[in-house]
Coordinates of C-alpha atoms in Angstrom, one line a residue:
Chain A
M1098 CA 114.5 52.1 103.6
D1099 CA 118.8 52.1 102.3
S1100 CA 117.8 51.4 98.6
N1101 CA 114.8 54.5 98.7
D1102 CA 117.9 57.2 99.8
P1103 CA 119.8 57.1 97.0
M1104 CA 116.8 57.1 95.1
L1105 CA 115.0 60.5 97.1
L1106 CA 118.2 61.5 97.0
L1107 CA 118.5 61.6 92.9
S1108 CA 115.0 62.5 92.6
S1109 CA 115.8 65.5 95.3
R1110 CA 118.5 66.5 92.9
I1111 CA 116.8 66.2 89.7
G1112 CA 113.7 68.3 91.6
Q1113 CA 116.7 71.2 92.4
I1114 CA 118.1 70.9 88.8
G1115 CA 114.4 71.4 87.7
D1116 CA 113.6 74.3 89.4
L1117 CA 116.7 75.6 89.1
G1118 CA 116.1 75.0 85.2
L1119 CA 112.9 77.3 85.7
D1120 CA 114.2 80.1 87.8
L1121 CA 116.6 80.3 84.4
L1122 CA 113.8 80.5 81.8
W1123 CA 111.8 82.7 84.0
R1124 CA 114.8 85.8 83.9
F1125 CA 115.3 84.9 80.5
L1126 CA 111.5 85.5 80.1
H1127 CA 112.4 89.3 81.7
I1128 CA 115.1 90.1 79.7
I1129 CA 113.0 89.7 77.0
V1130 CA 110.5 91.2 78.3
T1131 CA 112.8 94.5 79.6
L1132 CA 114.2 94.5 75.9
C1133 CA 110.9 94.9 74.6
H1134 CA 110.8 98.0 77.0
I1135 CA 114.1 99.4 75.9
V1136 CA 113.7 99.2 72.2
S1137 CA 109.5 100.3 72.5
G1138 CA 111.0 103.6 75.1
I1139 CA 113.8 104.3 72.1
F1140 CA 110.8 103.9 69.4
E1141 CA 109.1 106.5 71.5
A1142 CA 111.8 108.6 72.2
I1143 CA 112.7 109.1 68.3
Q1144 CA 108.7 110.0 67.8
S1145 CA 109.1 112.6 70.7
Y1146 CA 112.0 114.6 69.1
A1147 CA 110.1 114.3 66.2
I1148 CA 107.0 115.3 67.2
S1149 CA 108.9 118.5 69.3
L1150 CA 110.7 119.4 65.9
G1151 CA 107.0 119.8 64.7
L1152 CA 108.5 116.6 61.8
I1153 CA 104.9 115.1 62.4
Q1154 CA 102.2 116.9 60.7
K1155 CA 99.1 115.8 62.3
Y1156 CA 100.4 116.8 66.1
S1157 CA 101.0 120.7 65.2
S1158 CA 97.3 121.2 65.5
I1159 CA 95.8 120.1 68.9
D1160 CA 92.0 121.0 69.8
I1161 CA 93.0 122.1 73.2
E1162 CA 89.3 123.1 74.1
K1163 CA 88.2 119.3 74.3
L1164 CA 90.7 119.2 77.5
R1165 CA 88.9 121.0 80.0
C1166 CA 90.5 119.6 83.0
L1167 CA 93.6 117.6 82.9
A1168 CA 95.2 115.6 86.3
V1169 CA 98.8 114.8 87.1
V1170 CA 99.5 112.3 89.0
L1171 CA 103.0 112.0 90.6
D1172 CA 104.8 109.5 92.5
I1173 CA 106.5 111.0 95.5
E1174 CA 110.1 110.3 94.2
V1175 CA 109.3 112.8 91.6
A1176 CA 107.0 115.1 93.7
R1177 CA 110.2 116.2 95.1
D1178 CA 111.8 118.0 92.0
V1179 CA 110.0 120.6 92.0
A1180 CA 112.4 122.3 89.3
K1181 CA 110.9 119.4 87.1
V1182 CA 107.5 120.1 87.7
V1183 CA 107.1 123.8 87.6
E1184 CA 108.8 122.9 83.9
L1185 CA 106.4 120.3 83.4
L1186 CA 103.7 123.3 84.1
Q1187 CA 105.3 125.9 81.5
W1188 CA 105.0 123.4 79.4
L1189 CA 101.0 122.7 79.8
K1190 CA 100.8 126.3 80.1
T1191 CA 102.7 127.0 76.6
I1192 CA 100.4 124.1 74.6
G1193 CA 97.4 125.9 76.4
V1194 CA 95.9 124.1 79.1
K1195 CA 93.9 125.9 81.4
Q1196 CA 92.9 123.8 84.3
V1197 CA 95.1 120.8 86.0
G1198 CA 95.0 118.9 89.0
L1199 CA 98.7 118.2 91.0
F1200 CA 98.5 114.4 92.9
D1201 CA 101.0 113.3 95.1
S1202 CA 99.8 110.8 97.5
Q1203 CA 102.0 112.3 100.8
G1204 CA 101.0 116.0 99.8
L1205 CA 104.4 117.5 99.0
L1206 CA 103.1 119.4 96.3
K1207 CA 100.6 120.9 98.6
K1208 CA 103.6 122.0 100.6
S1209 CA 105.7 123.4 97.8
K1210 CA 102.4 125.0 95.9
D1211 CA 103.2 128.9 97.2
M1212 CA 106.7 128.0 95.5
I1213 CA 105.2 126.2 92.6
L1214 CA 102.7 129.4 91.9
E1215 CA 105.8 131.7 92.1
M1216 CA 107.8 130.0 89.4
V1217 CA 105.1 129.6 87.1
P1218 CA 104.1 132.9 85.8
G1219 CA 100.1 133.0 84.7
S1220 CA 99.3 130.5 87.4
M1221 CA 97.1 130.6 89.8
L1222 CA 94.9 128.3 92.5
L1223 CA 92.1 127.2 91.2
Q1224 CA 90.4 127.5 94.3
E1225 CA 91.1 131.5 93.6
T1226 CA 89.5 131.4 90.0
G1227 CA 86.4 131.4 91.2
E1228 CA 84.5 130.2 88.4
K1229 CA 82.9 126.6 88.0
D1230 CA 84.8 126.3 84.6
I1231 CA 87.9 127.8 83.3
S1232 CA 86.4 130.3 80.3
P1233 CA 88.4 129.3 77.1
D1234 CA 89.8 133.1 76.8
R1235 CA 91.2 133.2 80.7
K1236 CA 94.8 133.3 80.1
G1237 CA 97.1 131.4 82.7
I1238 CA 96.6 128.0 84.3
A1239 CA 94.8 127.1 87.4
I1240 CA 96.5 124.8 89.4
E1241 CA 94.3 122.7 91.8
F1242 CA 96.7 120.7 94.8
I1243 CA 95.2 117.4 95.5
S1244 CA 96.7 114.4 97.9
S1245 CA 95.4 111.1 99.6
S1246 CA 93.4 112.9 102.2
D1247 CA 91.4 114.4 99.3
N1248 CA 90.5 110.8 98.6
K1249 CA 88.9 108.0 100.9
E1250 CA 88.9 110.6 104.2
A1251 CA 87.3 113.5 102.0
V1252 CA 84.9 110.8 101.6
V1253 CA 84.3 110.4 105.2
K1254 CA 83.9 113.5 105.7
A1255 CA 81.3 114.3 103.5
A1256 CA 79.5 110.6 104.2
N1257 CA 79.6 112.0 108.0
I1258 CA 77.3 115.3 106.7
L1259 CA 74.9 113.0 105.0
L1260 CA 75.2 111.0 108.2
Q1261 CA 74.0 113.6 110.4
R1262 CA 71.8 114.5 107.9
H1263 CA 70.2 111.4 108.1
L1264 CA 70.0 111.4 112.1
K1265 CA 68.0 114.7 112.1
A1266 CA 65.3 112.8 110.2
S1267 CA 62.3 112.3 112.2
H1268 CA 62.7 108.3 112.6
P1269 CA 66.1 107.3 111.4
E1270 CA 65.8 104.1 112.2
K1271 CA 62.8 103.3 109.7
D1272 CA 64.2 105.6 107.1
E1273 CA 66.6 103.5 104.4
G1274 CA 67.9 106.8 103.3
D1275 CA 66.9 106.8 100.1
N1276 CA 66.4 111.0 100.5
V1277 CA 69.5 111.4 101.7
F1278 CA 71.8 109.4 99.9
T1279 CA 72.2 110.0 96.4
E1280 CA 75.2 110.5 94.0
S1281 CA 74.1 114.2 93.9
H1282 CA 73.7 114.8 97.9
L1283 CA 77.8 113.3 98.0
N1284 CA 78.2 115.6 95.7
E1285 CA 77.1 118.3 97.4
A1286 CA 78.6 117.1 100.7
L1287 CA 81.8 116.9 99.1
R1288 CA 82.2 120.3 98.4
V1289 CA 81.0 121.7 101.8
V1290 CA 84.1 120.0 102.9
G1291 CA 86.1 121.6 100.4
E1292 CA 86.4 119.2 97.8
N1293 CA 86.4 119.8 94.2
V1294 CA 84.1 117.1 92.2
H1295 CA 84.9 118.1 88.5
V1296 CA 85.8 115.0 86.7
P1297 CA 89.2 115.1 85.2
D1298 CA 89.1 113.8 81.6
L1299 CA 92.5 113.2 80.8
M1300 CA 95.0 111.6 83.7
L1301 CA 98.9 111.5 83.0
V1302 CA 101.0 109.3 85.3
Y1303 CA 104.6 110.1 85.8
G1304 CA 106.3 107.6 87.6
P1305 CA 107.5 104.1 87.3
V1306 CA 104.1 102.0 86.7
R1307 CA 100.6 103.3 85.3
S1308 CA 98.7 103.3 88.6
H1309 CA 96.7 106.4 90.1
L1310 CA 98.4 106.1 93.4
G1311 CA 95.3 106.9 94.9
F1312 CA 93.8 109.8 93.0
P1313 CA 90.9 110.7 94.3
A1314 CA 88.3 107.7 93.5
W1315 CA 85.5 109.9 93.2
R1316 CA 86.7 111.8 90.3
L1317 CA 88.0 109.3 88.8
R1318 CA 85.3 107.9 87.0
Y1319 CA 85.6 108.1 82.9
T1320 CA 89.5 109.6 82.9
E1321 CA 91.6 108.5 80.2
I1322 CA 94.7 107.6 82.3
V1323 CA 97.5 107.9 80.3
H1324 CA 101.4 106.4 81.3
M1325 CA 104.2 108.9 80.7
G1326 CA 107.4 107.1 82.2
S1327 CA 110.0 109.5 84.3
L1328 CA 109.9 112.9 85.5
K1329 CA 113.2 112.7 85.1
Y1330 CA 113.2 112.2 81.5
M1331 CA 109.7 113.8 80.0
R1332 CA 109.8 115.1 76.4
Y1333 CA 107.5 117.9 75.6
G1334 CA 107.1 115.6 71.9
S1335 CA 105.4 112.9 74.4
L1336 CA 103.0 115.1 76.2
L1337 CA 101.8 116.5 73.1
K1338 CA 100.9 113.3 71.5
A1339 CA 99.1 112.2 74.9
I1340 CA 97.1 115.2 74.6
H1341 CA 96.8 115.0 70.9
K1342 CA 95.5 111.4 71.1
F1343 CA 93.1 112.4 74.4
T1344 CA 91.4 114.9 71.6
G1345 CA 90.6 112.3 69.5
V1346 CA 88.8 109.8 71.6
R1347 CA 85.2 109.3 71.8
Q1348 CA 83.6 108.7 75.2
N1349 CA 80.5 106.7 75.1
Y1350 CA 80.1 107.3 78.9
G1351 CA 78.8 103.9 79.5
K1352 CA 76.6 103.3 76.4
S1353 CA 78.1 100.7 75.2
F1354 CA 78.5 97.6 77.2
L1355 CA 81.8 97.0 78.7
F1356 CA 81.1 93.1 77.9
Chain B
M583 CA 99.0 72.7 73.6
T584 CA 97.6 71.7 76.8
V585 CA 101.2 70.2 78.1
M586 CA 102.4 73.7 76.6
R587 CA 100.4 76.1 78.4
R588 CA 101.6 74.2 81.7
F589 CA 104.8 74.5 81.2
I590 CA 104.6 78.4 80.5
F591 CA 102.8 78.7 83.5
K592 CA 105.1 76.5 85.1
V593 CA 107.8 78.9 84.3
L594 CA 105.4 82.2 85.0
C595 CA 104.9 80.8 88.5
V596 CA 108.6 80.8 89.7
G597 CA 107.9 84.7 90.1
P598 CA 105.1 86.6 92.0
I599 CA 101.4 86.0 91.0
P600 CA 99.1 88.6 91.6
N601 CA 96.4 87.8 94.4
H602 CA 93.4 89.3 92.3
I603 CA 93.4 90.1 88.9
S604 CA 90.5 92.3 87.8
F605 CA 88.8 92.7 84.0
I606 CA 87.3 95.1 82.5
M607 CA 86.2 93.4 79.5
D608 CA 85.6 96.0 76.6
G609 CA 85.4 95.2 73.2
N610 CA 83.1 92.4 71.9
R611 CA 81.0 94.7 69.6
R612 CA 83.9 96.0 67.7
F613 CA 84.5 92.3 67.9
A614 CA 81.1 91.1 66.3
K615 CA 81.7 94.5 63.8
K616 CA 84.9 93.0 63.1
H617 CA 84.2 90.0 61.9
N618 CA 80.4 90.8 60.5
L619 CA 78.5 89.1 62.9
Q620 CA 75.1 89.8 62.5
D621 CA 73.5 88.8 65.3
L622 CA 72.9 91.4 68.5
D623 CA 74.7 89.0 71.0
A624 CA 77.0 87.4 68.8
G625 CA 80.3 89.5 70.0
H626 CA 78.7 89.1 73.9
R627 CA 78.7 85.3 73.1
A628 CA 82.1 85.6 71.8
G629 CA 82.8 87.4 74.5
F630 CA 81.6 84.8 77.4
V631 CA 83.4 81.9 75.3
S632 CA 87.0 83.9 76.1
V633 CA 85.9 84.1 79.7
T634 CA 86.0 81.0 80.3
H635 CA 89.4 80.5 79.3
V636 CA 90.3 83.5 81.4
L637 CA 89.2 81.5 83.9
Q638 CA 90.2 78.6 83.0
Y639 CA 93.9 79.5 82.4
C640 CA 93.6 81.8 86.3
Q641 CA 92.7 78.7 87.9
E642 CA 95.9 76.6 86.7
I643 CA 98.1 80.3 87.1
E644 CA 96.3 79.3 91.0
V645 CA 95.8 83.3 90.9
P646 CA 92.9 83.2 94.1
Y647 CA 90.5 86.1 92.9
V648 CA 89.1 87.6 89.8
T649 CA 86.8 90.1 89.3
L650 CA 85.2 90.6 85.9
Y651 CA 83.0 93.9 84.9
A652 CA 80.6 92.0 83.3
F653 CA 77.4 95.3 82.8
G654 CA 78.4 98.4 84.3
H655 CA 75.7 100.8 86.4
D656 CA 75.6 103.0 83.4
N657 CA 75.1 100.4 80.4
F658 CA 71.2 100.3 81.4
R659 CA 71.4 104.0 79.3
R660 CA 71.8 101.7 76.2
E661 CA 68.8 100.9 73.9
P662 CA 66.6 98.8 75.6
E663 CA 66.7 95.9 73.2
E664 CA 69.9 95.4 73.7
V665 CA 70.1 95.5 77.3
K666 CA 67.4 93.0 77.3
C667 CA 69.5 90.9 74.5
V668 CA 72.5 91.0 76.9
M669 CA 70.4 90.3 80.1
D670 CA 69.0 87.0 78.7
L671 CA 72.4 85.9 77.7
M672 CA 73.8 86.6 80.8
L673 CA 70.6 84.5 82.2
E674 CA 71.4 81.6 79.9
K675 CA 75.1 81.4 80.9
I676 CA 74.5 81.6 84.6
E677 CA 71.7 78.4 83.9
L678 CA 74.2 76.8 82.2
T679 CA 77.0 77.6 84.6
I680 CA 74.2 75.6 87.4
D681 CA 73.8 73.2 85.7
Q682 CA 77.3 72.1 85.5
A683 CA 77.7 73.1 88.9
I684 CA 75.5 71.0 90.1
S685 CA 76.8 68.1 88.2
G686 CA 80.0 68.4 89.6
N687 CA 82.3 69.7 87.4
L688 CA 82.8 73.4 89.3
N689 CA 84.1 72.2 92.2
K690 CA 86.9 74.5 91.9
L691 CA 85.4 77.7 91.5
K692 CA 83.0 79.9 93.7
V693 CA 81.1 82.5 92.0
I694 CA 79.5 85.6 93.5
F695 CA 77.7 88.5 92.1
I696 CA 77.9 92.1 93.6
G697 CA 76.3 95.4 91.9
D698 CA 73.0 96.2 92.4
L699 CA 71.6 93.2 91.9
N700 CA 67.4 94.7 92.4
M701 CA 68.2 96.5 88.9
L702 CA 67.7 92.7 87.6
N703 CA 64.9 91.2 86.7
E704 CA 63.9 88.5 88.7
R705 CA 64.8 85.7 86.7
L706 CA 68.4 86.9 86.6
K707 CA 68.0 87.8 89.8
A708 CA 67.4 84.6 90.6
A709 CA 69.8 82.6 88.8
A710 CA 72.5 84.4 90.1
Q711 CA 71.3 83.9 93.7
R712 CA 71.2 79.9 92.8
L713 CA 74.8 80.2 91.2
M714 CA 75.8 81.7 94.3
E715 CA 74.4 79.2 96.6
V716 CA 75.5 76.2 94.6
T717 CA 79.1 77.2 94.4
E718 CA 79.2 78.5 97.8
E719 CA 80.7 75.9 99.9
N720 CA 83.6 75.3 96.5
K721 CA 87.1 76.0 97.5
G722 CA 89.5 77.6 94.6
L723 CA 89.0 80.5 92.4
M724 CA 86.7 83.0 93.5
V725 CA 85.2 84.7 90.7
V726 CA 83.3 87.9 91.0
V727 CA 80.7 89.1 88.6
C728 CA 80.4 92.8 88.5
V729 CA 76.4 93.3 87.2
A730 CA 74.9 96.8 87.3
Y731 CA 77.8 98.3 88.9
S732 CA 79.7 101.4 89.2
T733 CA 82.1 102.9 91.8
S734 CA 80.7 105.8 92.2
H735 CA 76.8 103.8 93.2
E736 CA 78.8 101.5 95.1
I737 CA 80.6 104.5 97.3
V738 CA 76.7 105.9 97.9
H739 CA 75.7 102.4 99.0
A740 CA 78.1 101.5 101.2
I741 CA 78.0 105.5 102.8
R742 CA 74.0 104.4 103.1
E743 CA 75.0 101.2 104.7
S744 CA 77.1 102.6 107.3
C745 CA 74.7 105.0 108.4
V746 CA 71.5 102.9 108.5
R747 CA 73.8 100.5 110.6
K748 CA 75.6 103.5 112.7
C749 CA 71.7 104.5 113.5
G750 CA 71.1 101.4 114.6
D751 CA 73.7 101.0 116.9
G752 CA 73.2 102.9 119.8
D753 CA 76.3 102.1 121.8
S754 CA 79.1 103.3 119.0
P755 CA 80.0 107.0 118.8
Q756 CA 78.1 108.8 115.5
V757 CA 80.6 109.5 113.4
L758 CA 82.0 106.7 110.3
E759 CA 85.4 105.9 110.0
V760 CA 87.1 104.6 106.6
S761 CA 86.5 101.5 107.7
D762 CA 82.7 101.5 108.6
I763 CA 82.5 103.0 104.7
E764 CA 85.0 99.7 103.4
E765 CA 83.1 97.3 105.4
C766 CA 79.1 97.6 103.3
M767 CA 80.9 97.7 100.0
Y768 CA 80.3 95.6 97.1
T769 CA 83.3 94.7 97.0
S770 CA 84.6 93.5 100.7
I771 CA 84.7 90.2 100.1
V772 CA 87.7 90.3 98.2
P773 CA 91.1 91.9 98.5
D774 CA 92.4 94.9 96.1
P775 CA 93.1 93.9 92.9
A776 CA 96.8 94.0 92.2
L777 CA 96.5 94.0 88.7
V778 CA 93.4 95.3 86.2
I779 CA 93.5 94.3 82.9
R780 CA 91.3 96.4 80.3
T781 CA 91.1 94.9 76.6
G782 CA 89.9 97.1 73.7
G783 CA 92.7 99.6 74.0
R784 CA 90.9 102.3 76.0
D785 CA 92.9 104.2 78.9
R786 CA 90.3 104.8 81.7
L787 CA 88.6 102.5 84.7
S788 CA 85.1 103.6 83.4
N789 CA 83.8 103.9 87.3
F790 CA 85.4 100.3 87.5
M791 CA 87.1 100.1 91.7
T792 CA 88.4 103.6 91.3
W793 CA 88.3 103.5 95.3
Q794 CA 90.1 100.1 95.2
T795 CA 92.6 100.6 92.8
S796 CA 95.1 103.1 94.5
R797 CA 98.1 100.2 94.3
S798 CA 96.8 98.4 90.8
L799 CA 99.1 98.1 87.9
L800 CA 96.3 98.9 85.1
H801 CA 97.5 97.5 82.0
T802 CA 95.7 97.8 78.7
T803 CA 95.7 95.7 76.1
A804 CA 94.6 96.7 71.9
A805 CA 92.5 93.6 72.0
L806 CA 89.4 93.0 71.9
W807 CA 87.8 90.9 75.1
P808 CA 86.9 87.9 72.8
E809 CA 90.5 88.3 71.7
L810 CA 92.0 88.2 75.1
G811 CA 94.5 85.2 74.6
L812 CA 97.3 83.1 76.6
W813 CA 100.4 85.8 75.9
H814 CA 98.4 88.3 76.5
L815 CA 97.8 87.3 80.5
V816 CA 101.3 86.5 80.5
W817 CA 102.6 89.4 79.0
A818 CA 100.6 91.5 81.9
I819 CA 101.2 89.0 84.7
L820 CA 104.7 89.5 83.4
K821 CA 104.6 93.4 83.6
F822 CA 103.4 93.3 87.1
Q823 CA 106.1 90.9 88.4
R824 CA 108.6 93.5 87.3
M825 CA 107.2 95.8 88.8
Q826 CA 105.9 93.8 92.2
N827 CA 109.1 96.0 94.1
Y828 CA 107.7 98.9 93.5
L829 CA 104.0 98.1 94.4
Q830 CA 105.2 96.4 97.3
K831 CA 106.8 99.7 98.5
K832 CA 103.4 101.5 97.9
Q833 CA 101.5 99.4 99.9
K834 CA 104.3 99.7 102.6
L835 CA 104.1 103.3 102.3
D836 CA 100.0 103.1 102.9

């Protein structure tokens, strides 16, 4: 037993050194990843400024008619910076975007909506436009304020409407619900509870990660999702680039295989 | 190569590993076109090889759950001969996998098929059922294969199921909660994905797990699905590890 103790100790020490070595390698790997992100960020910044200055020809014209509905997802930390949100909206209006849905999970922007509408000339609440689709001739920008309550909770409210309809059926216990539970019925029920069911064509995510952060799932089906980075350091050129890239995208809507 | 891969994974596993990785396997047909492969299913055959490699890597890294978006509900709108081709290939590969499972080569893999399986032909549906049965008792990596799946269909299906349950349960109040609907979702058997990897360079979720991915890191790679290799997976996981603190903070806020 005694002769094994030094061996056990040695084995343990070797294990610890090995773990330390792995840990250092892991940290080194992450340093490389961070450096790659920094270099990529520098290139993007240079390109963005070149686009803003009109030096890259292909971004000088955008077929904005293809972008019928834009969604902007904001991390709650950035959603507090209303001035930056207003600046973003003004840029979008300049580019010619007619309809934008602003989303933050906690609904901070909903609370500031009056201030935002006041600070963006020509803006209006989407609900007040009274049009199913925004006319291309309409001036100004229609804004919708969205939060997490418009996601799962809204679907549950709509589901309860469908449940009530199902219960009113003559033999609900025998009925499998094929007449009440379809996608179009759910769409209709969502409209009844006051939800917009329009699917955004493009989603711009401002925050640390590319994540939709709980944007209404029902509306996210074929939306192009682009990560824009920090709102604090947002760039007009990057915005133009993202919208331009979208207008060149071809949607198959399921006709190509995901396999 | 295997020794090198194991070493890379050992280093990678110093950091947090995603509990659940979902793959949107896009790009098979473009791969076939790129390499002038003539057969209708050539790209998909190459895609299946990629599936086996990716699952092996995920097992070695000890990812507990993997979801594969194999066939979308909307994909049935494609040309009938192409749909049939993919269905036949799926049947072939499932039957091959059943043989492997029966001969004991798949002990650490549990396979589950989810989606509107009634849209599959009887033979394919029976084969999928059989594969689920033979791997039911297996521990290790759980692979969820989404076939005839879309989030919009899943939500409607879950609402229908939860409503029918409510009607049948006379004691509980006739009001649905979020939990009632989530219990009836196809994906209720797995936790929400921590990381979603889409190949093929496209930036959309294509009606895949939009309900479950509120706190997921969405990663896109330009590599086509049959081209997805070790370093693409390692890169995605490294990105996940960089963002782990932020994603955990978001989860706590919910």
